Amino acid sequence: MARPGFVLTVDDRTPPLLVPEGDGLRLQSFPVGTEVVYPADTSGRRTDPGTAIATALEQGLDTGSLAERLQPGQRLTITVTGLQEAPGHGVDPRRRVVEQVLELAARAGVDDVVVLVANGVGPRPTDRQLTELLGERVVRSFLADGRLRSHDALDRSRLRELVPGVELDARVVESDLVVDVSVARQRADDPGRTLLENVSALPTQRRLRGRDAAAEEVAADVVAAVAALPLVSVVLVLDQVSHPPALEFLGRREWEWKLRDRLAWFGLRRLADLSTDQARTLLQAPADRGLVAVAQGSSAAAGEWARARLAEQEQVRVTGQADVLVTGVPHRTPFNPGAAVDPLVAAWSALAGGLGATTGRPAVRPGGAVIAFHPLTPSFSARVHPASADFYADVLGVTTDPAEVAGHEDRFAEDEWYASLYRHHHAHAGVLPFQLWYELAAARAGVGEVVWVGADRAVAARLGFRAATTLADALEIVSDSVGRTPTIRHLHTPPGLVTDVVGG
């Protein structure tokens, strides 16, 4: 049986609690009275993937059976998005959906079929990753003749304007039917908008995820573009398992750890001391994630359905806003596939990903403090995040103001080296650090001090934050703004959770 999330109040009997700090973990003692928000344990909610997917494709939320939409002579495109969700241990459920859609298309006599894997400005998948995602049978049947490919946001020959201001992959624009297969993410957006972000040209993506992404003009263009697409959305909701089988104990509550779990913990800490890279590889190994639910329908219906399903397993109700919010940085984020969590990604994770994970009011009061755990080591992956080191040195070295930062974006977006690494070497596009900065800056706008425990002081200062050696030191630093006896709330992640703040 799955267990719901809950709030624990720390007392004298509470053991040290697990706090992630990117590539590492620590057991941290918290002051008595701290509220610790635990996410739900959803591993007991799994369903049989084959049966659930077949039922969803037959019984749409508001579009009827997918088989009835398939006709001979159609141009069918199956888009696979949501690649930020790493494939789980075993057969990826997205592969099962694609296989069943292909079988339905074959029965209906649909011959013109393309499978388009799209990751926006994120790394384009390698052939090996395509096989892990879709299985050898699909890759062998479709890759050689170009019917399986990954979207390229910079390939002008394969981009077409759908509506004014929105350029997408030409195959999507010219299709008679688009079946989008995605995994619902925390605080799920409308699947139609998410699809646009993943299959659009770079200039369009910059508008959709830029500093002015919330503008009414952009919102109107999104609505018009989604309405113009012959789109069916297939959305999968996975459980909250976030650690590989060898480290499954890390997902349990600390007072439930058995002797073998404590021995495994000491072994993991010893490995981290000897080799950070090996510890990261172990932490980022595929987790044993299972399918909780799946549905297909229009973009609007699928989005509403996904938000309701995610709320069941992610939302935890808390009372009022705290003076201090304490959070860690998980080992896996949407932006560090196989790479270390660098300072920019860590800041995004704590602020946009943690502080911003709420149904309405933030979990910390206006002017309150955020304390996060991460070393903020000034090291950036040249393979995955080639632009981040230059952004950190050349842009943040001058300003942290989002409006001034935006003035540097064109140079990074048009840089031929970043473009080549994105197109041919499976790296993020050069605009990624700007998108992260806009989102984290918006999330932190309402809070006061942001202090990083165990962080490099120079790096924290460049990012506009402060650093402390211990949690006690961090609480001392923020005491001028929150007082000597603040209310403290700790988000015990991963897996992710969304706070539902009620009352005062």
PDB file of N, CA, C and O in Angstrom, residues 120-121 152-156 159 201-207 209-210 386-388 390-391 395 405-423 427-435 438:
ATOM      1  N   GLY A 120      13.634  19.797 -26.803  1.00  0.00           N
ATOM      2  CA  GLY A 120      13.798  21.245 -26.708  1.00  0.00           C
ATOM      3  C   GLY A 120      15.238  21.674 -26.853  1.00  0.00           C
ATOM      4  O   GLY A 120      15.929  21.283 -27.796  1.00  0.00           O
ATOM      5  N   VAL A 121      15.723  22.490 -25.910  1.00  0.00           N
ATOM      6  CA  VAL A 121      17.122  22.935 -25.936  1.00  0.00           C
ATOM      7  C   VAL A 121      18.019  21.957 -25.191  1.00  0.00           C
ATOM      8  O   VAL A 121      19.214  22.203 -25.023  1.00  0.00           O
ATOM      9  N   ASP A 152      15.777  18.902 -34.065  1.00  0.00           N
ATOM     10  CA  ASP A 152      16.907  19.822 -34.065  1.00  0.00           C
ATOM     11  C   ASP A 152      16.349  21.241 -34.146  1.00  0.00           C
ATOM     12  O   ASP A 152      15.818  21.663 -35.179  1.00  0.00           O
ATOM     13  N   ALA A 153      16.455  21.982 -33.061  1.00  0.00           N
ATOM     14  CA  ALA A 153      15.883  23.333 -33.000  1.00  0.00           C
ATOM     15  C   ALA A 153      16.626  24.337 -33.860  1.00  0.00           C
ATOM     16  O   ALA A 153      16.174  25.484 -34.014  1.00  0.00           O
ATOM     17  N   LEU A 154      17.774  23.935 -34.441  1.00  0.00           N
ATOM     18  CA  LEU A 154      18.574  24.848 -35.254  1.00  0.00           C
ATOM     19  C   LEU A 154      18.629  24.451 -36.720  1.00  0.00           C
ATOM     20  O   LEU A 154      19.285  25.131 -37.517  1.00  0.00           O
ATOM     21  N   ASP A 155      17.957  23.386 -37.100  1.00  0.00           N
ATOM     22  CA  ASP A 155      17.968  22.927 -38.492  1.00  0.00           C
ATOM     23  C   ASP A 155      16.885  23.668 -39.270  1.00  0.00           C
ATOM     24  O   ASP A 155      15.723  23.265 -39.295  1.00  0.00           O
ATOM     25  N   ARG A 156      17.251  24.777 -39.941  1.00  0.00           N
ATOM     26  CA  ARG A 156      16.272  25.610 -40.626  1.00  0.00           C
ATOM     27  C   ARG A 156      15.541  24.868 -41.732  1.00  0.00           C
ATOM     28  O   ARG A 156      14.400  25.214 -42.064  1.00  0.00           O
ATOM     29  N   LEU A 159      12.172  23.224 -40.284  1.00  0.00           N
ATOM     30  CA  LEU A 159      11.326  24.049 -39.425  1.00  0.00           C
ATOM     31  C   LEU A 159      10.292  24.777 -40.275  1.00  0.00           C
ATOM     32  O   LEU A 159      10.593  25.240 -41.375  1.00  0.00           O
ATOM     33  N   ALA A 201      11.458  25.800 -32.928  1.00  0.00           N
ATOM     34  CA  ALA A 201      12.733  26.394 -33.293  1.00  0.00           C
ATOM     35  C   ALA A 201      13.301  27.153 -32.092  1.00  0.00           C
ATOM     36  O   ALA A 201      12.569  27.548 -31.183  1.00  0.00           O
ATOM     37  N   LEU A 202      14.603  27.375 -32.109  1.00  0.00           N
ATOM     38  CA  LEU A 202      15.235  28.048 -30.972  1.00  0.00           C
ATOM     39  C   LEU A 202      14.626  29.427 -30.697  1.00  0.00           C
ATOM     40  O   LEU A 202      14.363  29.752 -29.530  1.00  0.00           O
ATOM     41  N   PRO A 203      14.378  30.273 -31.698  1.00  0.00           N
ATOM     42  CA  PRO A 203      13.758  31.573 -31.387  1.00  0.00           C
ATOM     43  C   PRO A 203      12.397  31.421 -30.702  1.00  0.00           C
ATOM     44  O   PRO A 203      12.068  32.203 -29.797  1.00  0.00           O
ATOM     45  N   THR A 204      11.614  30.420 -31.106  1.00  0.00           N
ATOM     46  CA  THR A 204      10.322  30.196 -30.462  1.00  0.00           C
ATOM     47  C   THR A 204      10.510  29.724 -29.036  1.00  0.00           C
ATOM     48  O   THR A 204       9.810  30.167 -28.119  1.00  0.00           O
ATOM     49  N   GLN A 205      11.466  28.831 -28.816  1.00  0.00           N
ATOM     50  CA  GLN A 205      11.734  28.350 -27.459  1.00  0.00           C
ATOM     51  C   GLN A 205      12.191  29.483 -26.545  1.00  0.00           C
ATOM     52  O   GLN A 205      11.853  29.522 -25.362  1.00  0.00           O
ATOM     53  N   ARG A 206      12.933  30.417 -27.095  1.00  0.00           N
ATOM     54  CA  ARG A 206      13.380  31.552 -26.290  1.00  0.00           C
ATOM     55  C   ARG A 206      12.193  32.406 -25.851  1.00  0.00           C
ATOM     56  O   ARG A 206      12.212  32.986 -24.766  1.00  0.00           O
ATOM     57  N   ARG A 207      11.175  32.483 -26.681  1.00  0.00           N
ATOM     58  CA  ARG A 207       9.970  33.222 -26.281  1.00  0.00           C
ATOM     59  C   ARG A 207       9.185  32.434 -25.244  1.00  0.00           C
ATOM     60  O   ARG A 207       8.690  32.996 -24.267  1.00  0.00           O
ATOM     61  N   ARG A 209      10.223  30.177 -23.085  1.00  0.00           N
ATOM     62  CA  ARG A 209      10.894  29.991 -21.800  1.00  0.00           C
ATOM     63  C   ARG A 209      11.820  31.153 -21.470  1.00  0.00           C
ATOM     64  O   ARG A 209      12.718  31.018 -20.649  1.00  0.00           O
ATOM     65  N   GLY A 210      11.590  32.283 -22.086  1.00  0.00           N
ATOM     66  CA  GLY A 210      12.433  33.444 -21.839  1.00  0.00           C
ATOM     67  C   GLY A 210      11.973  34.254 -20.647  1.00  0.00           C
ATOM     68  O   GLY A 210      11.067  33.873 -19.900  1.00  0.00           O
ATOM     69  N   PRO A 386      27.907  23.314 -21.892  1.00  0.00           N
ATOM     70  CA  PRO A 386      29.078  24.048 -22.392  1.00  0.00           C
ATOM     71  C   PRO A 386      29.001  25.552 -22.186  1.00  0.00           C
ATOM     72  O   PRO A 386      30.034  26.220 -22.084  1.00  0.00           O
ATOM     73  N   ALA A 387      27.779  26.126 -22.117  1.00  0.00           N
ATOM     74  CA  ALA A 387      27.657  27.579 -21.982  1.00  0.00           C
ATOM     75  C   ALA A 387      27.660  28.042 -20.539  1.00  0.00           C
ATOM     76  O   ALA A 387      27.829  29.238 -20.273  1.00  0.00           O
ATOM     77  N   SER A 388      27.456  27.133 -19.590  1.00  0.00           N
ATOM     78  CA  SER A 388      27.255  27.559 -18.203  1.00  0.00           C
ATOM     79  C   SER A 388      28.505  28.184 -17.580  1.00  0.00           C
ATOM     80  O   SER A 388      28.403  29.143 -16.812  1.00  0.00           O
ATOM     81  N   ASP A 390      30.851  29.902 -19.092  1.00  0.00           N
ATOM     82  CA  ASP A 390      30.987  31.250 -19.624  1.00  0.00           C
ATOM     83  C   ASP A 390      29.903  32.171 -19.056  1.00  0.00           C
ATOM     84  O   ASP A 390      30.161  33.352 -18.797  1.00  0.00           O
ATOM     85  N   PHE A 391      28.706  31.655 -18.877  1.00  0.00           N
ATOM     86  CA  PHE A 391      27.631  32.449 -18.281  1.00  0.00           C
ATOM     87  C   PHE A 391      28.014  32.851 -16.859  1.00  0.00           C
ATOM     88  O   PHE A 391      27.839  34.013 -16.467  1.00  0.00           O
ATOM     89  N   VAL A 395      28.813  36.651 -17.450  1.00  0.00           N
ATOM     90  CA  VAL A 395      27.546  37.347 -17.228  1.00  0.00           C
ATOM     91  C   VAL A 395      27.330  37.611 -15.737  1.00  0.00           C
ATOM     92  O   VAL A 395      27.170  38.753 -15.314  1.00  0.00           O
ATOM     93  N   VAL A 405      20.862  40.624 -17.367  1.00  0.00           N
ATOM     94  CA  VAL A 405      21.327  39.321 -17.863  1.00  0.00           C
ATOM     95  C   VAL A 405      20.771  39.072 -19.261  1.00  0.00           C
ATOM     96  O   VAL A 405      21.467  38.555 -20.160  1.00  0.00           O
ATOM     97  N   ALA A 406      19.511  39.427 -19.495  1.00  0.00           N
ATOM     98  CA  ALA A 406      18.870  39.183 -20.787  1.00  0.00           C
ATOM     99  C   ALA A 406      19.600  39.870 -21.930  1.00  0.00           C
ATOM    100  O   ALA A 406      19.551  39.411 -23.080  1.00  0.00           O
ATOM    101  N   GLY A 407      20.306  40.961 -21.637  1.00  0.00           N
ATOM    102  CA  GLY A 407      21.044  41.654 -22.676  1.00  0.00           C
ATOM    103  C   GLY A 407      22.201  40.853 -23.258  1.00  0.00           C
ATOM    104  O   GLY A 407      22.713  41.190 -24.335  1.00  0.00           O
ATOM    105  N   HIS A 408      22.611  39.796 -22.584  1.00  0.00           N
ATOM    106  CA  HIS A 408      23.710  38.952 -23.070  1.00  0.00           C
ATOM    107  C   HIS A 408      23.214  37.713 -23.819  1.00  0.00           C
ATOM    108  O   HIS A 408      24.028  36.956 -24.359  1.00  0.00           O
ATOM    109  N   GLU A 409      21.900  37.480 -23.825  1.00  0.00           N
ATOM    110  CA  GLU A 409      21.393  36.198 -24.316  1.00  0.00           C
ATOM    111  C   GLU A 409      21.631  35.996 -25.807  1.00  0.00           C
ATOM    112  O   GLU A 409      21.959  34.877 -26.243  1.00  0.00           O
ATOM    113  N   ASP A 410      21.476  37.041 -26.616  1.00  0.00           N
ATOM    114  CA  ASP A 410      21.647  36.879 -28.064  1.00  0.00           C
ATOM    115  C   ASP A 410      23.021  36.315 -28.411  1.00  0.00           C
ATOM    116  O   ASP A 410      23.156  35.456 -29.289  1.00  0.00           O
ATOM    117  N   ARG A 411      24.036  36.808 -27.720  1.00  0.00           N
ATOM    118  CA  ARG A 411      25.405  36.353 -28.009  1.00  0.00           C
ATOM    119  C   ARG A 411      25.548  34.858 -27.787  1.00  0.00           C
ATOM    120  O   ARG A 411      26.172  34.154 -28.586  1.00  0.00           O
ATOM    121  N   PHE A 412      24.945  34.328 -26.718  1.00  0.00           N
ATOM    122  CA  PHE A 412      25.024  32.897 -26.440  1.00  0.00           C
ATOM    123  C   PHE A 412      24.158  32.103 -27.415  1.00  0.00           C
ATOM    124  O   PHE A 412      24.536  31.016 -27.855  1.00  0.00           O
ATOM    125  N   ALA A 413      22.984  32.629 -27.749  1.00  0.00           N
ATOM    126  CA  ALA A 413      22.079  31.914 -28.643  1.00  0.00           C
ATOM    127  C   ALA A 413      22.654  31.775 -30.045  1.00  0.00           C
ATOM    128  O   ALA A 413      22.404  30.784 -30.732  1.00  0.00           O
ATOM    129  N   GLU A 414      23.446  32.756 -30.471  1.00  0.00           N
ATOM    130  CA  GLU A 414      23.973  32.770 -31.840  1.00  0.00           C
ATOM    131  C   GLU A 414      25.390  32.229 -31.934  1.00  0.00           C
ATOM    132  O   GLU A 414      25.952  32.173 -33.030  1.00  0.00           O
ATOM    133  N   ASP A 415      25.966  31.801 -30.834  1.00  0.00           N
ATOM    134  CA  ASP A 415      27.341  31.310 -30.839  1.00  0.00           C
ATOM    135  C   ASP A 415      27.434  29.990 -31.616  1.00  0.00           C
ATOM    136  O   ASP A 415      26.723  29.031 -31.326  1.00  0.00           O
ATOM    137  N   GLU A 416      28.312  29.944 -32.595  1.00  0.00           N
ATOM    138  CA  GLU A 416      28.421  28.767 -33.467  1.00  0.00           C
ATOM    139  C   GLU A 416      28.966  27.554 -32.719  1.00  0.00           C
ATOM    140  O   GLU A 416      28.597  26.408 -33.033  1.00  0.00           O
ATOM    141  N   TRP A 417      29.837  27.766 -31.728  1.00  0.00           N
ATOM    142  CA  TRP A 417      30.408  26.641 -30.990  1.00  0.00           C
ATOM    143  C   TRP A 417      29.343  25.961 -30.141  1.00  0.00           C
ATOM    144  O   TRP A 417      29.221  24.736 -30.151  1.00  0.00           O
ATOM    145  N   TYR A 418      28.552  26.746 -29.424  1.00  0.00           N
ATOM    146  CA  TYR A 418      27.467  26.166 -28.634  1.00  0.00           C
ATOM    147  C   TYR A 418      26.469  25.448 -29.548  1.00  0.00           C
ATOM    148  O   TYR A 418      25.952  24.382 -29.207  1.00  0.00           O
ATOM    149  N   ALA A 419      26.197  26.050 -30.707  1.00  0.00           N
ATOM    150  CA  ALA A 419      25.257  25.437 -31.645  1.00  0.00           C
ATOM    151  C   ALA A 419      25.780  24.092 -32.135  1.00  0.00           C
ATOM    152  O   ALA A 419      25.026  23.110 -32.237  1.00  0.00           O
ATOM    153  N   SER A 420      27.067  24.016 -32.432  1.00  0.00           N
ATOM    154  CA  SER A 420      27.654  22.763 -32.906  1.00  0.00           C
ATOM    155  C   SER A 420      27.618  21.686 -31.831  1.00  0.00           C
ATOM    156  O   SER A 420      27.308  20.518 -32.118  1.00  0.00           O
ATOM    157  N   LEU A 421      27.898  22.064 -30.602  1.00  0.00           N
ATOM    158  CA  LEU A 421      27.864  21.088 -29.509  1.00  0.00           C
ATOM    159  C   LEU A 421      26.443  20.570 -29.290  1.00  0.00           C
ATOM    160  O   LEU A 421      26.237  19.389 -29.008  1.00  0.00           O
ATOM    161  N   TYR A 422      25.457  21.448 -29.403  1.00  0.00           N
ATOM    162  CA  TYR A 422      24.060  21.017 -29.273  1.00  0.00           C
ATOM    163  C   TYR A 422      23.658  20.083 -30.402  1.00  0.00           C
ATOM    164  O   TYR A 422      23.044  19.028 -30.178  1.00  0.00           O
ATOM    165  N   ARG A 423      24.021  20.426 -31.635  1.00  0.00           N
ATOM    166  CA  ARG A 423      23.547  19.674 -32.797  1.00  0.00           C
ATOM    167  C   ARG A 423      24.262  18.345 -32.988  1.00  0.00           C
ATOM    168  O   ARG A 423      23.665  17.377 -33.441  1.00  0.00           O
ATOM    169  N   ALA A 427      24.800  18.115 -26.302  1.00  0.00           N
ATOM    170  CA  ALA A 427      24.901  19.084 -25.219  1.00  0.00           C
ATOM    171  C   ALA A 427      23.651  19.955 -25.185  1.00  0.00           C
ATOM    172  O   ALA A 427      22.874  20.007 -26.148  1.00  0.00           O
ATOM    173  N   HIS A 428      23.443  20.646 -24.073  1.00  0.00           N
ATOM    174  CA  HIS A 428      22.388  21.649 -24.002  1.00  0.00           C
ATOM    175  C   HIS A 428      22.743  22.829 -24.902  1.00  0.00           C
ATOM    176  O   HIS A 428      23.920  23.160 -25.094  1.00  0.00           O
ATOM    177  N   ALA A 429      21.722  23.499 -25.421  1.00  0.00           N
ATOM    178  CA  ALA A 429      21.946  24.697 -26.225  1.00  0.00           C
ATOM    179  C   ALA A 429      22.477  25.830 -25.348  1.00  0.00           C
ATOM    180  O   ALA A 429      22.348  25.810 -24.118  1.00  0.00           O
ATOM    181  N   GLY A 430      23.044  26.841 -25.996  1.00  0.00           N
ATOM    182  CA  GLY A 430      23.699  27.914 -25.269  1.00  0.00           C
ATOM    183  C   GLY A 430      22.784  28.784 -24.438  1.00  0.00           C
ATOM    184  O   GLY A 430      23.253  29.518 -23.557  1.00  0.00           O
ATOM    185  N   VAL A 431      21.457  28.705 -24.670  1.00  0.00           N
ATOM    186  CA  VAL A 431      20.531  29.564 -23.912  1.00  0.00           C
ATOM    187  C   VAL A 431      20.104  28.943 -22.591  1.00  0.00           C
ATOM    188  O   VAL A 431      19.434  29.612 -21.792  1.00  0.00           O
ATOM    189  N   LEU A 432      20.474  27.698 -22.312  1.00  0.00           N
ATOM    190  CA  LEU A 432      20.005  27.048 -21.086  1.00  0.00           C
ATOM    191  C   LEU A 432      20.297  27.855 -19.825  1.00  0.00           C
ATOM    192  O   LEU A 432      19.391  28.050 -18.999  1.00  0.00           O
ATOM    193  N   PRO A 433      21.526  28.340 -19.591  1.00  0.00           N
ATOM    194  CA  PRO A 433      21.767  29.053 -18.332  1.00  0.00           C
ATOM    195  C   PRO A 433      20.887  30.289 -18.175  1.00  0.00           C
ATOM    196  O   PRO A 433      20.525  30.651 -17.049  1.00  0.00           O
ATOM    197  N   PHE A 434      20.509  30.931 -19.264  1.00  0.00           N
ATOM    198  CA  PHE A 434      19.618  32.088 -19.172  1.00  0.00           C
ATOM    199  C   PHE A 434      18.221  31.657 -18.721  1.00  0.00           C
ATOM    200  O   PHE A 434      17.612  32.301 -17.862  1.00  0.00           O
ATOM    201  N   GLN A 435      17.711  30.569 -19.296  1.00  0.00           N
ATOM    202  CA  GLN A 435      16.393  30.081 -18.904  1.00  0.00           C
ATOM    203  C   GLN A 435      16.371  29.691 -17.424  1.00  0.00           C
ATOM    204  O   GLN A 435      15.409  29.991 -16.704  1.00  0.00           O
ATOM    205  N   TYR A 438      16.359  32.992 -15.298  1.00  0.00           N
ATOM    206  CA  TYR A 438      15.080  33.696 -15.259  1.00  0.00           C
ATOM    207  C   TYR A 438      14.121  33.010 -14.285  1.00  0.00           C
ATOM    208  O   TYR A 438      13.413  33.663 -13.513  1.00  0.00           O
TER     209      TYR A 438
END
